Coordinates of C-alpha atoms and ligand atoms in Angstrom, one line a residue:
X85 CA 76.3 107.8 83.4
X86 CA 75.9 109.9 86.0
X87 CA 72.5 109.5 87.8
X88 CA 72.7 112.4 90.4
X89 CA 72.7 114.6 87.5
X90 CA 70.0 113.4 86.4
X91 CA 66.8 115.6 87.5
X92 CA 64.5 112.6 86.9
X93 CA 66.2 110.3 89.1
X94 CA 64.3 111.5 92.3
X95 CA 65.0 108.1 94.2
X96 CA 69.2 108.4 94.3
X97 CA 69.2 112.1 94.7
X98 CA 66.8 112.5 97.5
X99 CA 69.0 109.7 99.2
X100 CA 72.1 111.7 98.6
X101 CA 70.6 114.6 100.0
X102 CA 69.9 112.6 102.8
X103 CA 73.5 111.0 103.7
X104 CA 75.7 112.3 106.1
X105 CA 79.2 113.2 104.1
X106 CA 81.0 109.5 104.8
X107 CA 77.3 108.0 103.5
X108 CA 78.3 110.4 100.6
X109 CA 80.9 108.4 99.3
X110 CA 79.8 105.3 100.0
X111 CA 76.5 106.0 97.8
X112 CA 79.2 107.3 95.0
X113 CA 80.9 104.3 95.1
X114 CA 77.9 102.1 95.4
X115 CA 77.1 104.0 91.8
X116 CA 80.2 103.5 90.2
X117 CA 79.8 99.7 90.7
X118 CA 76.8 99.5 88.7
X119 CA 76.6 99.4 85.2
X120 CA 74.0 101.4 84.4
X121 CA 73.9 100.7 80.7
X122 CA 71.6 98.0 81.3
X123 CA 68.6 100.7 81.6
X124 CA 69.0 101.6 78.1
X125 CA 66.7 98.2 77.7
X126 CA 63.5 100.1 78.4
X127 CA 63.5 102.0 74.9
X128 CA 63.1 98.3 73.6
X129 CA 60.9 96.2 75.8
X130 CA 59.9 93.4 73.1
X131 CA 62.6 92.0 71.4
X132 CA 62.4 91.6 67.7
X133 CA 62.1 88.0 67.0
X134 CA 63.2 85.9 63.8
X135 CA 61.1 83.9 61.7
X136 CA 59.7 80.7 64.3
X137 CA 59.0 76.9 62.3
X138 CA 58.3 74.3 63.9
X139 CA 61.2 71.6 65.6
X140 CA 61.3 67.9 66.1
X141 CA 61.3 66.4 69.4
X142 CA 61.6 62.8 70.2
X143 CA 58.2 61.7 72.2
X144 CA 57.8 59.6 75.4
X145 CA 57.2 56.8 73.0
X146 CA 60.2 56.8 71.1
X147 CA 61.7 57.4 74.4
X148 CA 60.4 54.5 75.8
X149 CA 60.9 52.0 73.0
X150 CA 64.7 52.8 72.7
X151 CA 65.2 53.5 76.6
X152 CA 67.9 50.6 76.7
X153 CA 70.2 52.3 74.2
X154 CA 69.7 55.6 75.6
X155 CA 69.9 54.7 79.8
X156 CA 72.9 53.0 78.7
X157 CA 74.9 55.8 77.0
X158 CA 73.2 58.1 79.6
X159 CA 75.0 55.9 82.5
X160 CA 78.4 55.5 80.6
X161 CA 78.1 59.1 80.2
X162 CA 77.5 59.3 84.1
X163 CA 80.3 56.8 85.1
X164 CA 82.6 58.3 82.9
X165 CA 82.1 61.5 85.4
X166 CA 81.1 63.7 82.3
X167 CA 78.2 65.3 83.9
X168 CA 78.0 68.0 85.9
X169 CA 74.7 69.4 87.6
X170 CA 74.3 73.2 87.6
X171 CA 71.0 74.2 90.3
X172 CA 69.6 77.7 89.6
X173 CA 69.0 78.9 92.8
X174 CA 69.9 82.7 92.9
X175 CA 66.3 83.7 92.3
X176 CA 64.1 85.6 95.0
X177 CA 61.0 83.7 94.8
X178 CA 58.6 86.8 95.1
X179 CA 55.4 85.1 94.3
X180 CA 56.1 82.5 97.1
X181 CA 57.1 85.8 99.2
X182 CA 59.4 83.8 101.3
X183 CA 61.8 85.4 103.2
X184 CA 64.7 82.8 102.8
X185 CA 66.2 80.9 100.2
X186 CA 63.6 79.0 97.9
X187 CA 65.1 75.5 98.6
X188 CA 64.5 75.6 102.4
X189 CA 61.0 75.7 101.9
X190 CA 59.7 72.7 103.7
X191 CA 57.5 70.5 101.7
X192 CA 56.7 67.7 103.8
X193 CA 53.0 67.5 105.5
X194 CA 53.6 65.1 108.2
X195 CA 57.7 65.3 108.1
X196 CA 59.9 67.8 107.1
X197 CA 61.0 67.6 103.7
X198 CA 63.1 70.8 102.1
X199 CA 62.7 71.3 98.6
X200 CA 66.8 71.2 98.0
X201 CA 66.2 67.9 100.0
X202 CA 64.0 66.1 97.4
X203 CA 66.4 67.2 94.8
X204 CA 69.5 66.0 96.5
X205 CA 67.0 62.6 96.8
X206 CA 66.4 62.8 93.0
X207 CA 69.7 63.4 92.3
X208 CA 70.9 60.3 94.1
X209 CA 68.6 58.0 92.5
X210 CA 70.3 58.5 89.3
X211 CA 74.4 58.2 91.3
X212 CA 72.5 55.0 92.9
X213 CA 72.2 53.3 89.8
X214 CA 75.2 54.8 88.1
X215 CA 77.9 53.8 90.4
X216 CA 79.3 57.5 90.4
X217 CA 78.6 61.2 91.7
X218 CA 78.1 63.9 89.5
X219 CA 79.7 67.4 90.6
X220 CA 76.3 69.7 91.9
X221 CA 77.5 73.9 91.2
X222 CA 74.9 75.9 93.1
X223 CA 74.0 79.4 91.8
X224 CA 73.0 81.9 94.7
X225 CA 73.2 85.1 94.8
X226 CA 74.3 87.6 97.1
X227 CA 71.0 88.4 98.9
X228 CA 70.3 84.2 99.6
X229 CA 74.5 82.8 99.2
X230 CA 75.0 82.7 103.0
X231 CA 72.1 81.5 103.6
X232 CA 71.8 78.4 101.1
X233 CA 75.3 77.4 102.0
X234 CA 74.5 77.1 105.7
X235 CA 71.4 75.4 104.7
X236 CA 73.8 72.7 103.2
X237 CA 76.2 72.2 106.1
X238 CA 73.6 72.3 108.5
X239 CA 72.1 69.1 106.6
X240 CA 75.5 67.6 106.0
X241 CA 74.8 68.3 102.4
X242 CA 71.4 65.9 102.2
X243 CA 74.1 62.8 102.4
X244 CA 75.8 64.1 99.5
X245 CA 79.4 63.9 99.4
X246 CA 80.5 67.7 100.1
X247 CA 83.5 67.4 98.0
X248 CA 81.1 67.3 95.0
X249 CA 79.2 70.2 95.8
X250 CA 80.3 73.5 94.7
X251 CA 78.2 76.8 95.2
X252 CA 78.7 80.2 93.0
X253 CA 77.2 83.2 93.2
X254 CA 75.5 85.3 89.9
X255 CA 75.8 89.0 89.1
X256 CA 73.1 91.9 89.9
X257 CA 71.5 94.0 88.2
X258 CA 69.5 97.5 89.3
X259 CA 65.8 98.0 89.1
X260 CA 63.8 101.0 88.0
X261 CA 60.0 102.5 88.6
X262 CA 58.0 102.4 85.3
X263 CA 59.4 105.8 84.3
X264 CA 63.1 104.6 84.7
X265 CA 63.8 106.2 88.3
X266 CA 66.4 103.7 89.9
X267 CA 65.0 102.6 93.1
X268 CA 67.2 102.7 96.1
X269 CA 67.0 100.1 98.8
X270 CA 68.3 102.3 101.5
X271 CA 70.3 105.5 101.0
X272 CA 73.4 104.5 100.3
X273 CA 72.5 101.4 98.6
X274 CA 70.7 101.2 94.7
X275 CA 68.0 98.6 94.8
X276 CA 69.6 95.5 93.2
X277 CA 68.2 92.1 92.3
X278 CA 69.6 89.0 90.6
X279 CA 70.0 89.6 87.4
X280 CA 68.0 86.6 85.5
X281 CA 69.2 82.6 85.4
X282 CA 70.4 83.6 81.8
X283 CA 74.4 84.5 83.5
X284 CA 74.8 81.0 85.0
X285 CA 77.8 79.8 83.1
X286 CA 79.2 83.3 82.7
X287 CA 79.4 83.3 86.9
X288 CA 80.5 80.2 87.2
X289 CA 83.6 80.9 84.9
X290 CA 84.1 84.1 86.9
X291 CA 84.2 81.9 89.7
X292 CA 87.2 80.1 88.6
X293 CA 85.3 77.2 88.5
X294 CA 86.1 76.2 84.4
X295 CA 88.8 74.8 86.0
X296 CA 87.5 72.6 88.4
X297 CA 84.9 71.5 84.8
X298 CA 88.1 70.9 83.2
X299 CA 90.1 68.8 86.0
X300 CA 86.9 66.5 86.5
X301 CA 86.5 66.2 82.6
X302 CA 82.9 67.5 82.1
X303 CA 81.6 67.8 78.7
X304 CA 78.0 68.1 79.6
X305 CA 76.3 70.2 81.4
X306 CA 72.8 69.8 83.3
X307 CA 71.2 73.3 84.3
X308 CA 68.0 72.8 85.6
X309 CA 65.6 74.7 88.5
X310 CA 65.3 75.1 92.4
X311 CA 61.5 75.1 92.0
X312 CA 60.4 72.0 90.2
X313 CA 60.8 68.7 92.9
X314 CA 59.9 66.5 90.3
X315 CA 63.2 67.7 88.6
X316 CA 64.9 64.3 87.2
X317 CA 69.0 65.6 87.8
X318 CA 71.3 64.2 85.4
X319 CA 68.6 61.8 83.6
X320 CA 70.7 59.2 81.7
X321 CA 67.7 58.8 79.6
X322 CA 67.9 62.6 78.7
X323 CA 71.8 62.4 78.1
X324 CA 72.0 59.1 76.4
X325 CA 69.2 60.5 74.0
X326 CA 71.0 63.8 73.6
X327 CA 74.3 62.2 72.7
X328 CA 73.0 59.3 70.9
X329 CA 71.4 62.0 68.5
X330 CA 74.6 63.9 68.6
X331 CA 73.2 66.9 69.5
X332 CA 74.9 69.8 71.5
X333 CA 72.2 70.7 73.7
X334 CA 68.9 69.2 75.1
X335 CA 66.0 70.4 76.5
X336 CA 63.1 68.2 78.6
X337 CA 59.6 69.2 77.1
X338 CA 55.9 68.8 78.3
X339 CA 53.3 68.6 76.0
X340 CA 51.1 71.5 76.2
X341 CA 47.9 70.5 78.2
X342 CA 46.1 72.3 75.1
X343 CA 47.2 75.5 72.9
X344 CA 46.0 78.2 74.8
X345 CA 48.3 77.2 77.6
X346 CA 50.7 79.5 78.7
X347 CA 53.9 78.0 78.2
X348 CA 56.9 78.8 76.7
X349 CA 57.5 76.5 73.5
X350 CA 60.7 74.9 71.5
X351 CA 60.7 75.5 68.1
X352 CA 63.1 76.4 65.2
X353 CA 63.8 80.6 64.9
X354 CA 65.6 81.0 61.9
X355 CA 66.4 77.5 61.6
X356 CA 68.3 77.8 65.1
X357 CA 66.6 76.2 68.1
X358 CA 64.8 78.5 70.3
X359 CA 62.1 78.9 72.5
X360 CA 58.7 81.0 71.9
X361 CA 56.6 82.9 74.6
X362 CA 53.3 82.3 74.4
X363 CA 51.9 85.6 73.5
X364 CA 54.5 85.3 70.6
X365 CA 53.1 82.8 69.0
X366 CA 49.7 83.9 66.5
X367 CA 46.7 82.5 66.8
X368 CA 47.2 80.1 63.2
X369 CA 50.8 78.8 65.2
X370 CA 49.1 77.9 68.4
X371 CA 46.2 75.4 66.7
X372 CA 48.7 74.4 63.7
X373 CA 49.6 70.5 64.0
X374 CA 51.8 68.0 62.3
X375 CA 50.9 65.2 59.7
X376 CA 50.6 63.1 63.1
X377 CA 48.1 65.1 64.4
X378 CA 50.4 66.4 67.3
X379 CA 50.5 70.4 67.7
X380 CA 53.2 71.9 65.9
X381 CA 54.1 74.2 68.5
X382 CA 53.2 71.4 71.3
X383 CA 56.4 71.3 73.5
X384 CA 56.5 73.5 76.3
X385 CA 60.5 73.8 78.8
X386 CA 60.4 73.1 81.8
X387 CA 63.8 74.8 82.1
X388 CA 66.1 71.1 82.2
X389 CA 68.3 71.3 79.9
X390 CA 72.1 69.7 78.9
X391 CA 74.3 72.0 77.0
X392 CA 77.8 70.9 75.8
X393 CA 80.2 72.4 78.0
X394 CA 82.6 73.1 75.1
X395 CA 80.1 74.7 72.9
X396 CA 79.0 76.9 76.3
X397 CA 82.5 78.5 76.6
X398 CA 82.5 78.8 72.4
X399 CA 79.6 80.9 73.4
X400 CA 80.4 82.2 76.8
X401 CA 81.3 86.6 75.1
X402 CA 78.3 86.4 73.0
X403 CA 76.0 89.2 74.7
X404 CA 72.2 87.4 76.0
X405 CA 69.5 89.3 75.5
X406 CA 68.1 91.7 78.4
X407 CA 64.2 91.0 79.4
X408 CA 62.6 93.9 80.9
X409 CA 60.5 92.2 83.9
X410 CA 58.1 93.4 85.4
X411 CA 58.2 93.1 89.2
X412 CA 57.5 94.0 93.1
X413 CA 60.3 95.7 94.0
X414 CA 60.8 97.3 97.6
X415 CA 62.4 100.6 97.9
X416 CA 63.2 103.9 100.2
X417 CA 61.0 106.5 98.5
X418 CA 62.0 109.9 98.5
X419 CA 60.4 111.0 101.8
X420 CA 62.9 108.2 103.1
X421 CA 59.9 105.9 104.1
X422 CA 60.3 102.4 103.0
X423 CA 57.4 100.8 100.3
X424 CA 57.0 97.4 100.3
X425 CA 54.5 97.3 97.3
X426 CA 51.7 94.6 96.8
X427 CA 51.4 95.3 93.2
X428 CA 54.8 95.1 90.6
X429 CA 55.5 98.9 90.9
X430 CA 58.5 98.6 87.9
X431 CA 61.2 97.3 86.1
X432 CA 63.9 94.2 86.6
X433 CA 66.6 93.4 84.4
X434 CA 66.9 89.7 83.4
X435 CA 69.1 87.3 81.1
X436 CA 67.6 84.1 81.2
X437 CA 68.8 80.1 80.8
X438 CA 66.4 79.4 78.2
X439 CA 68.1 82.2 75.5
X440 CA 71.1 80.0 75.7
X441 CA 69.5 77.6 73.8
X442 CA 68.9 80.2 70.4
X443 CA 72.8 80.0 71.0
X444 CA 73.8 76.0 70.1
X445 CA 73.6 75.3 66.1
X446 CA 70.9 72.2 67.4
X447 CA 68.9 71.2 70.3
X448 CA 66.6 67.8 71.0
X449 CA 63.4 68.6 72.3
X450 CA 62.8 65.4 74.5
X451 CA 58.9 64.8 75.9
X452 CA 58.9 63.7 79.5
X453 CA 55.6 63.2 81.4
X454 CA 54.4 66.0 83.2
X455 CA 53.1 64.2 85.8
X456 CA 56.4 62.4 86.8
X457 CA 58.4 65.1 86.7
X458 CA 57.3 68.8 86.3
X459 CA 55.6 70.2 89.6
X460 CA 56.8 73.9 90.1
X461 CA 56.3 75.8 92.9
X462 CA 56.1 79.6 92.6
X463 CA 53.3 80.1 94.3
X464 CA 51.8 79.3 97.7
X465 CA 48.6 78.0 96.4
X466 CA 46.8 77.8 92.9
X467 CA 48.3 77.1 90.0
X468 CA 52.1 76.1 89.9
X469 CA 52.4 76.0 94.1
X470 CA 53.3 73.8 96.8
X471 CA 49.5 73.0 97.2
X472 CA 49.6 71.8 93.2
X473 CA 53.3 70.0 93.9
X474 CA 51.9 68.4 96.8
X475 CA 49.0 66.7 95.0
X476 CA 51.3 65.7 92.0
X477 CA 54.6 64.2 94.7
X478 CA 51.6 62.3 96.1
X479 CA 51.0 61.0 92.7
X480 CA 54.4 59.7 92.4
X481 CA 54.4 57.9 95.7
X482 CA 56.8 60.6 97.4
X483 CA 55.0 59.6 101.0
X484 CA 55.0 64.0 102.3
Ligands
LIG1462 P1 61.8 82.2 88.3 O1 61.7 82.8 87.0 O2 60.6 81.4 88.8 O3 62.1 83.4 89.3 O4 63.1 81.3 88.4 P2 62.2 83.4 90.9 O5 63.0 84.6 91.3 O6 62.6 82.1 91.5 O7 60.7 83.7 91.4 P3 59.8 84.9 91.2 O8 59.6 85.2 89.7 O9 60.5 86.1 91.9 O10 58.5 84.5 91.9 C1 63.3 80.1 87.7 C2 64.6 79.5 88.2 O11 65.7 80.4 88.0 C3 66.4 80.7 89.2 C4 65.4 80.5 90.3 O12 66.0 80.3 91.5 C5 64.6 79.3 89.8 O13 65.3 78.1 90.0 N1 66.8 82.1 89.1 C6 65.9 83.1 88.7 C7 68.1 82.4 89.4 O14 68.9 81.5 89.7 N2 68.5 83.7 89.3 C8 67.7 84.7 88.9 O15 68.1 85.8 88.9 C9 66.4 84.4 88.7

């Protein structure tokens, strides 16, 4: 595809007109490293979905009546070094609208306290009692890499071992206006953005770093978010359960607060696990409930989950599905001023973790209490924010 013959794309070829010839063929080759195929997604913003039923979780009670037998294959797990922890941390954080990597946000009040701090802190408790580190792969991308991996040596790694941290960075992907006119960033330069958490294990085999899986022996492993410092990292009450069940994958669950929330839910799609958006879900779905009285469609992800690292590279060709985001995206406009909108102004292209899931022939859906361990921060204050997180760390004794 070849956008500067392309009338409609008013953003690249008011740039080109604007290069001097050696900006020229840099902006030519900046194109041909793109693949623009990934535009043909806005023909097809909603995806087609399957037929959704209903899945069963196991609950905090179960959980808690057979926590013995679970914490103890969890731990065996652990000490056996089969776990490995993957942090998503390529994303921009555009609600928070800070300028730097998400984790070195500082959440203390009366003490610093960086967010990839706490989870370095919860990710120790669990090493504590297990006797044994579990390899930490970072995903950044190549706006925040250099960044995050400073942040890390600057802090001697939060008293983790460096040997056991590993950082990789995820692929890009080009963003549009709402008409499909690729934004540039500056005039050589096509405005790209990380392209979803969905690519995770596909960079970190690009990395090279199935090898470094394969000389530790991990079979499992734990993907989970930069933005939630209640995150419990390599929970070996979440992997015992998984294995005990002999599933392939896991997923930690809330129970919705009630059905209107806006959550995304587990649930069977065509007798595969998956997860529904809220808005997919109809009206009889939402209030429908179980024998027990429980919502059927009660269990929203808090994006934890444990996938079998076997099954992941089974899976690794098969193509994710592309979400069409809608987002603030900055850009040189074609008077070669620079807009920094305050309203989303187009399109992003995304893969995301949670499509994995649709991916694994089964998946436990296991309940965790919200608040112990699910306090997001994506915004400064209201809902899901370091105010909210604050208030709920607080609640959990974490002195801020
Ligand atoms: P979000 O969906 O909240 O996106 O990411 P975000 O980019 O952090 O924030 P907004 O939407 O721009 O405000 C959920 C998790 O997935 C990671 C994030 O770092 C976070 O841990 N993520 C997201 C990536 O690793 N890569 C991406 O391309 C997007």
């Amino acid at each position: 595809m070849n956008l500067l013959d392309d009338k409609k794309q008013c953003y690249v070829r008011s740039a080109y007109e604007a290069c001097s010839p050696s900006e020229k063929e840099q902006l030519l080759r900046n194109l041909e490293n793109v693949d623009w195929t990934i535009l043909e997604n806005l023909k097809e913003k909603v995806k087609e979905r399957g037929s959704f039923s209903p899945i069963q979780a196991v609950d905090v009670r179960e959980l808690t009546e057979r926590r013995e037998e679970f914490v103890e294959a969890g731990l065996a797990a652990l000490r056996a070094g089969k776990v490995g922890a993957v942090l998503l941390a390529g994303g921009q954080g555009t609600r928070l609208g800070l300028d730097r990597p998400k984790g070195t946000l500082n959440i203390g009040i009366h003490r610093e306290l960086y967010l990839f701090e706490q989870l370095l802190l919860n990710l120790m408790e669990v090493t504590d009692q297990a006797g044994a580190y579990v390899p930490l792969y970072v995903m950044t991308s190549t706006i925040n890499h250099q960044e995050t991996v400073k942040f890390f040596e600057e802090h001697d790694y939060f008293g983790y071992p460096g040997e056991y941290v590993k950082f990789f960075i995820q692929e890009m992907a080009p963003a549009c206006d709402h008409e499909g006119r690729v934004y540039m960033a500056s005039r050589t330069e096509p405005a790209m953005s990380p392209n979803g958490n969905g690519g995770w294990f596909g960079s970190m085999v690009k990395a090279g770093l199935l090898d470094d899986i394969h000389s530790r022996g991990i079979e499992w492993l734990n993907v989970f978010a930069v933005d939630n410092c209640l995150q419990r990292i390599a929970d070996p009450l979440f992997i015992g359960a998984t294995l005990v069940y002999g599933k392939e994958c896991g997923a930690k669950v809330v129970r919705k607060a009630s059905p209107e929330e806006k959550v995304g839910v587990m649930c069977l799609e065509d007798g595969r696990p998956s997860i529904a958006e809220y808005y997919e879900l109809t009206d009889e779905m939402r209030n429908e409930r179980t024998g027990k009285g429980d919502l059927a469609y009660g269990f929203g992800v808090i994006l934890n989950y444990l996938f079998s690292e076997k099954r992941l590279e089974q899976v690794a060709r098969e193509k994710l599905c592309i979400h069409v985001v809608e987002k603030k995206i900055p850009y040189r406009d074609v008077d070669g001023s620079f807009v920094k909108p305050d309203q989303p102004n187009g399109y992003k292209f995304e893969t995301l973790a949670l499509d994995m899931v649709h991916m694994m022939a089964d998946c436990l859906p296991c309940e965790v209490v919200r608040e112990r361990e699910f306090a997001p921060i994506k915004n400064l204050h209201g809902v899901d924010s370091l105010d909210s997180a604050r208030e709920l760390m607080k609640g959990c004794g974490i002195e801020l």
